[in-house]
Amino acid sequence: MFNWVLIDEIIVNALKEDISNIDITTDNLIDNKSISKACMITKENGVIAGLAVAKRVFEMIDGEIKVIFNVKDGDEVTKGVNIAEIKGSTKAILKGERIALNILQRMSGIASISKKYSEIVKDYPVRIVDTRKTTPGLRILEKYAVRVGGCHNHRYNLSESVMIKDNHIRAVGGIKKAVAKIKDRTSHTVKIEVEVESVNKLKEAIEAGADIVMLDNMNIDEMTKAVKVAEGRVLLEASGGLNIGNIVDVAKTGVDIISVGALTHSAKAMDISLNIF
């Protein structure tokens, strides 16, 4: 599911940020031999994501701690559900609480909004995808949460695939020149996506040999026309200002992909608490 080398690095950095020396409260109040039980309780409805990562936080603090889940990633839960039970060192529970919750709440919030987007277009042959508008350092977690919610991932980073955007085009001197140059310098296995802002530029991108064309900030009429012009020769991605209120209209145009930055950059963290009992 995860590259745990990368996940462990995220957790270590988070713990170093949260405990620069000692936990001045816990280490002075709690005996080393103290054992406690705790549970994680949802305080609102949503979709759970990130349980294994939250568990890993506690395990990295104390390898003897036990975490048992009552739900799994992707489950839709209501307010008041006991989603996990934790038993072990009281100190470890208290020291890991905030980092585990921060990660779990963030990922569950993204999964929850992704679920709403995926459900609203489920009757259309279109994919909702995320963008690179993620929290620095947390992209692997956030893109996983998008998938848990039923949406899909766009490219993971700048090294993964080609996307020739407006600034690239201006810098090189046109779509045709940009596509030709990138084809000459990359493998035949690499897909090439080109961003355009008009139907005429779409035609130019198709003629240049693009595999995917991003329709940037086009209105519904322009997208509809673009689909007719493309005639299935390239994949069409709608992008720019798309949200829960307008994606159904966009899906109806016949585009193949709708990219929504809000899946990650505007997701509200799901409210989850941890209580020792």
mmCIF file of C-alpha atoms in Angstrom, residues 7-222:
data_model
loop_
_atom_site.group_PDB
_atom_site.id
_atom_site.type_symbol
_atom_site.label_atom_id
_atom_site.label_comp_id
_atom_site.label_asym_id
_atom_site.label_seq_id
_atom_site.Cartn_x
_atom_site.Cartn_y
_atom_site.Cartn_z
ATOM 1 C CA ILE A 7 6.088 7.272 5.370
ATOM 2 C CA ASP A 8 8.516 6.708 8.227
ATOM 3 C CA GLU A 9 10.449 9.793 7.153
ATOM 4 C CA ILE A 10 7.255 11.875 7.288
ATOM 5 C CA ILE A 11 6.463 10.560 10.760
ATOM 6 C CA VAL A 12 9.988 11.084 12.086
ATOM 7 C CA ASN A 13 10.009 14.683 10.853
ATOM 8 C CA ALA A 14 6.602 15.288 12.417
ATOM 9 C CA LEU A 15 7.711 13.847 15.752
ATOM 10 C CA LYS A 16 10.923 15.872 15.709
ATOM 11 C CA GLU A 17 8.857 18.979 15.082
ATOM 12 C CA ASP A 18 6.462 18.162 17.926
ATOM 13 C CA ILE A 19 9.024 16.931 20.486
ATOM 14 C CA SER A 20 12.281 18.817 20.028
ATOM 15 C CA ASN A 21 13.754 17.522 23.279
ATOM 16 C CA ILE A 22 11.322 15.921 25.745
ATOM 17 C CA ASP A 23 7.576 16.063 26.253
ATOM 18 C CA ILE A 24 7.911 18.356 29.235
ATOM 19 C CA THR A 25 4.384 17.589 30.468
ATOM 20 C CA THR A 26 4.135 13.845 29.883
ATOM 21 C CA ASP A 27 7.695 13.008 30.916
ATOM 22 C CA ASN A 28 7.265 14.813 34.234
ATOM 23 C CA LEU A 29 3.795 13.521 35.043
ATOM 24 C CA ILE A 30 3.606 9.933 33.813
ATOM 25 C CA ASP A 31 5.493 6.960 35.225
ATOM 26 C CA ASN A 32 7.511 4.891 32.743
ATOM 27 C CA LYS A 33 5.604 1.750 33.724
ATOM 28 C CA SER A 34 2.152 3.280 33.289
ATOM 29 C CA ILE A 35 -0.102 1.388 30.853
ATOM 30 C CA SER A 36 -3.335 2.798 29.450
ATOM 31 C CA LYS A 37 -6.122 2.077 27.024
ATOM 32 C CA ALA A 38 -7.432 4.679 24.607
ATOM 33 C CA CYS A 39 -9.877 4.923 21.751
ATOM 34 C CA MET A 40 -10.289 7.134 18.711
ATOM 35 C CA ILE A 41 -13.794 8.530 18.298
ATOM 36 C CA THR A 42 -15.256 10.291 15.250
ATOM 37 C CA LYS A 43 -16.908 13.613 16.009
ATOM 38 C CA GLU A 44 -18.545 13.986 12.594
ATOM 39 C CA ASN A 45 -19.593 11.925 9.592
ATOM 40 C CA GLY A 46 -17.005 11.116 6.943
ATOM 41 C CA VAL A 47 -14.767 8.610 5.183
ATOM 42 C CA ILE A 48 -11.834 7.136 7.080
ATOM 43 C CA ALA A 49 -8.337 7.105 5.553
ATOM 44 C CA GLY A 50 -4.871 6.732 7.044
ATOM 45 C CA LEU A 51 -5.387 4.170 9.802
ATOM 46 C CA ALA A 52 -2.173 2.273 9.089
ATOM 47 C CA VAL A 53 -0.173 5.499 9.147
ATOM 48 C CA ALA A 54 -1.701 6.573 12.459
ATOM 49 C CA LYS A 55 -0.831 3.156 13.881
ATOM 50 C CA ARG A 56 2.722 3.509 12.626
ATOM 51 C CA VAL A 57 3.135 6.734 14.606
ATOM 52 C CA PHE A 58 2.535 4.928 17.887
ATOM 53 C CA GLU A 59 4.681 1.946 16.881
ATOM 54 C CA MET A 60 7.631 4.198 16.076
ATOM 55 C CA ILE A 61 7.438 5.660 19.578
ATOM 56 C CA ASP A 62 6.989 2.288 21.284
ATOM 57 C CA GLY A 63 7.139 -1.006 19.419
ATOM 58 C CA GLU A 64 5.115 -2.768 22.139
ATOM 59 C CA ILE A 65 1.985 -0.676 21.674
ATOM 60 C CA LYS A 66 -1.109 -2.405 20.291
ATOM 61 C CA VAL A 67 -3.601 -0.744 17.946
ATOM 62 C CA ILE A 68 -6.797 -2.507 16.893
ATOM 63 C CA PHE A 69 -9.087 -1.034 14.233
ATOM 64 C CA ASN A 70 -12.847 -1.343 14.246
ATOM 65 C CA VAL A 71 -13.141 0.072 10.726
ATOM 66 C CA LYS A 72 -10.985 0.088 7.598
ATOM 67 C CA ASP A 73 -9.828 2.762 5.171
ATOM 68 C CA GLY A 74 -12.679 3.702 2.857
ATOM 69 C CA ASP A 75 -15.425 3.036 5.387
ATOM 70 C CA GLU A 76 -18.076 5.720 5.752
ATOM 71 C CA VAL A 77 -18.670 6.441 9.423
ATOM 72 C CA THR A 78 -21.034 8.580 11.441
ATOM 73 C CA LYS A 79 -20.401 10.776 14.458
ATOM 74 C CA GLY A 80 -19.539 8.880 17.640
ATOM 75 C CA VAL A 81 -17.960 5.747 16.126
ATOM 76 C CA ASN A 82 -15.072 4.106 17.989
ATOM 77 C CA ILE A 83 -12.732 3.558 15.054
ATOM 78 C CA ALA A 84 -9.633 2.318 16.912
ATOM 79 C CA GLU A 85 -8.518 1.009 20.288
ATOM 80 C CA ILE A 86 -4.997 1.514 21.602
ATOM 81 C CA LYS A 87 -3.283 -0.243 24.500
ATOM 82 C CA GLY A 88 0.226 0.288 25.769
ATOM 83 C CA SER A 89 2.585 2.784 27.336
ATOM 84 C CA THR A 90 0.674 5.823 28.554
ATOM 85 C CA LYS A 91 3.648 7.968 27.630
ATOM 86 C CA ALA A 92 3.700 6.618 24.068
ATOM 87 C CA ILE A 93 -0.026 7.183 23.636
ATOM 88 C CA LEU A 94 0.212 10.779 24.835
ATOM 89 C CA LYS A 95 3.310 11.569 22.784
ATOM 90 C CA GLY A 96 1.894 10.094 19.581
ATOM 91 C CA GLU A 97 -1.651 11.381 19.981
ATOM 92 C CA ARG A 98 -1.385 14.682 18.131
ATOM 93 C CA ILE A 99 0.716 13.477 15.186
ATOM 94 C CA ALA A 100 -1.459 10.382 14.698
ATOM 95 C CA LEU A 101 -4.623 12.489 14.812
ATOM 96 C CA ASN A 102 -3.227 15.205 12.544
ATOM 97 C CA ILE A 103 -2.432 12.627 9.874
ATOM 98 C CA LEU A 104 -5.658 10.663 10.280
ATOM 99 C CA GLN A 105 -7.840 13.778 10.318
ATOM 100 C CA ARG A 106 -6.142 15.262 7.266
ATOM 101 C CA MET A 107 -6.326 12.072 5.226
ATOM 102 C CA SER A 108 -9.912 11.358 6.264
ATOM 103 C CA GLY A 109 -10.939 14.888 5.331
ATOM 104 C CA ILE A 110 -9.506 14.425 1.843
ATOM 105 C CA ALA A 111 -11.132 11.005 1.490
ATOM 106 C CA SER A 112 -14.455 12.483 2.580
ATOM 107 C CA ILE A 113 -14.488 15.290 0.012
ATOM 108 C CA SER A 114 -13.192 12.905 -2.668
ATOM 109 C CA LYS A 115 -16.102 10.598 -1.930
ATOM 110 C CA LYS A 116 -18.564 13.444 -2.530
ATOM 111 C CA TYR A 117 -16.968 14.255 -5.885
ATOM 112 C CA SER A 118 -16.793 10.625 -7.021
ATOM 113 C CA GLU A 119 -20.422 9.987 -6.099
ATOM 114 C CA ILE A 120 -21.805 13.030 -7.868
ATOM 115 C CA VAL A 121 -20.398 11.951 -11.262
ATOM 116 C CA LYS A 122 -20.726 8.178 -10.867
ATOM 117 C CA ASP A 123 -23.237 7.987 -13.727
ATOM 118 C CA TYR A 124 -20.837 9.593 -16.224
ATOM 119 C CA PRO A 125 -17.787 8.051 -17.973
ATOM 120 C CA VAL A 126 -15.370 10.558 -16.460
ATOM 121 C CA ARG A 127 -12.566 10.472 -13.912
ATOM 122 C CA ILE A 128 -12.143 13.051 -11.166
ATOM 123 C CA VAL A 129 -8.419 13.499 -10.499
ATOM 124 C CA ASP A 130 -6.342 15.459 -8.035
ATOM 125 C CA THR A 131 -3.498 17.899 -8.759
ATOM 126 C CA ARG A 132 -0.078 18.732 -7.312
ATOM 127 C CA LYS A 133 -1.718 21.284 -5.002
ATOM 128 C CA THR A 134 -0.848 19.223 -1.950
ATOM 129 C CA THR A 135 0.657 19.978 1.457
ATOM 130 C CA PRO A 136 4.475 20.033 1.065
ATOM 131 C CA GLY A 137 5.889 16.754 2.344
ATOM 132 C CA LEU A 138 2.528 14.988 2.580
ATOM 133 C CA ARG A 139 1.755 14.301 -1.080
ATOM 134 C CA ILE A 140 2.056 10.508 -0.823
ATOM 135 C CA LEU A 141 -0.512 10.489 1.994
ATOM 136 C CA GLU A 142 -2.890 12.964 0.402
ATOM 137 C CA LYS A 143 -2.930 11.279 -2.984
ATOM 138 C CA TYR A 144 -3.608 7.939 -1.291
ATOM 139 C CA ALA A 145 -6.566 9.535 0.535
ATOM 140 C CA VAL A 146 -7.954 10.780 -2.783
ATOM 141 C CA ARG A 147 -8.009 7.187 -4.047
ATOM 142 C CA VAL A 148 -9.639 5.960 -0.852
ATOM 143 C CA GLY A 149 -12.454 8.436 -1.510
ATOM 144 C CA GLY A 150 -13.039 7.027 -4.991
ATOM 145 C CA CYS A 151 -11.284 9.632 -7.124
ATOM 146 C CA HIS A 152 -8.015 9.218 -9.043
ATOM 147 C CA ASN A 153 -4.498 10.619 -9.100
ATOM 148 C CA HIS A 154 -2.982 12.894 -11.713
ATOM 149 C CA ARG A 155 0.814 12.797 -12.070
ATOM 150 C CA TYR A 156 2.631 12.401 -8.769
ATOM 151 C CA ASN A 157 5.385 14.906 -9.518
ATOM 152 C CA LEU A 158 7.220 16.753 -12.274
ATOM 153 C CA SER A 159 9.384 13.735 -13.064
ATOM 154 C CA GLU A 160 6.508 11.354 -13.697
ATOM 155 C CA SER A 161 4.978 12.648 -16.925
ATOM 156 C CA VAL A 162 5.073 15.522 -19.403
ATOM 157 C CA MET A 163 2.696 18.438 -19.048
ATOM 158 C CA ILE A 164 3.407 21.364 -21.349
ATOM 159 C CA LYS A 165 1.713 24.373 -19.791
ATOM 160 C CA ASP A 166 1.168 27.913 -21.025
ATOM 161 C CA ASN A 167 4.469 29.227 -19.668
ATOM 162 C CA HIS A 168 6.400 26.381 -21.306
ATOM 163 C CA ILE A 169 4.693 27.155 -24.614
ATOM 164 C CA ARG A 170 5.507 30.846 -24.408
ATOM 165 C CA ALA A 171 9.103 30.144 -23.395
ATOM 166 C CA VAL A 172 9.695 27.703 -26.266
ATOM 167 C CA GLY A 173 7.762 29.591 -28.926
ATOM 168 C CA GLY A 174 4.588 27.617 -29.579
ATOM 169 C CA ILE A 175 2.798 24.311 -29.108
ATOM 170 C CA LYS A 176 4.264 22.670 -32.206
ATOM 171 C CA LYS A 177 7.840 23.498 -31.217
ATOM 172 C CA ALA A 178 7.281 22.399 -27.632
ATOM 173 C CA VAL A 179 5.764 19.030 -28.523
ATOM 174 C CA ALA A 180 8.404 18.311 -31.169
ATOM 175 C CA LYS A 181 11.214 19.121 -28.758
ATOM 176 C CA ILE A 182 9.819 17.006 -25.936
ATOM 177 C CA LYS A 183 9.219 14.057 -28.282
ATOM 178 C CA ASP A 184 12.835 14.269 -29.396
ATOM 179 C CA ARG A 185 14.130 14.209 -25.821
ATOM 180 C CA THR A 186 11.887 11.670 -24.081
ATOM 181 C CA SER A 187 11.049 8.004 -24.492
ATOM 182 C CA HIS A 188 8.255 6.862 -26.789
ATOM 183 C CA THR A 189 6.592 5.413 -23.668
ATOM 184 C CA VAL A 190 6.020 8.869 -22.154
ATOM 185 C CA LYS A 191 2.587 10.453 -22.576
ATOM 186 C CA ILE A 192 2.498 14.127 -23.535
ATOM 187 C CA GLU A 193 -0.136 16.472 -22.164
ATOM 188 C CA VAL A 194 -0.583 20.016 -23.460
ATOM 189 C CA GLU A 195 -2.546 22.814 -21.819
ATOM 190 C CA VAL A 196 -4.701 24.958 -24.117
ATOM 191 C CA GLU A 197 -7.135 27.816 -23.596
ATOM 192 C CA SER A 198 -9.088 27.693 -26.857
ATOM 193 C CA VAL A 199 -10.475 25.241 -29.398
ATOM 194 C CA ASN A 200 -8.013 26.529 -32.010
ATOM 195 C CA LYS A 201 -5.120 25.711 -29.686
ATOM 196 C CA LEU A 202 -6.671 22.287 -29.115
ATOM 197 C CA LYS A 203 -6.501 21.656 -32.857
ATOM 198 C CA GLU A 204 -2.868 22.730 -32.850
ATOM 199 C CA ALA A 205 -2.054 20.387 -29.968
ATOM 200 C CA ILE A 206 -3.709 17.449 -31.716
ATOM 201 C CA GLU A 207 -1.842 18.142 -34.934
ATOM 202 C CA ALA A 208 1.417 18.400 -32.990
ATOM 203 C CA GLY A 209 0.930 14.892 -31.588
ATOM 204 C CA ALA A 210 -0.272 15.438 -28.015
ATOM 205 C CA ASP A 211 -1.754 12.434 -26.220
ATOM 206 C CA ILE A 212 -3.760 14.420 -23.675
ATOM 207 C CA VAL A 213 -5.022 17.981 -23.858
ATOM 208 C CA MET A 214 -5.963 20.035 -20.827
ATOM 209 C CA LEU A 215 -8.814 22.453 -21.456
ATOM 210 C CA ASP A 216 -7.859 25.294 -19.159
ATOM 211 C CA ASN A 217 -10.664 27.491 -17.776
ATOM 212 C CA MET A 218 -12.984 26.819 -20.705
ATOM 213 C CA ASN A 219 -16.718 27.350 -20.290
ATOM 214 C CA ILE A 220 -19.272 24.601 -20.903
ATOM 215 C CA ASP A 221 -19.939 25.604 -24.524
ATOM 216 C CA GLU A 222 -16.226 25.637 -25.329
#
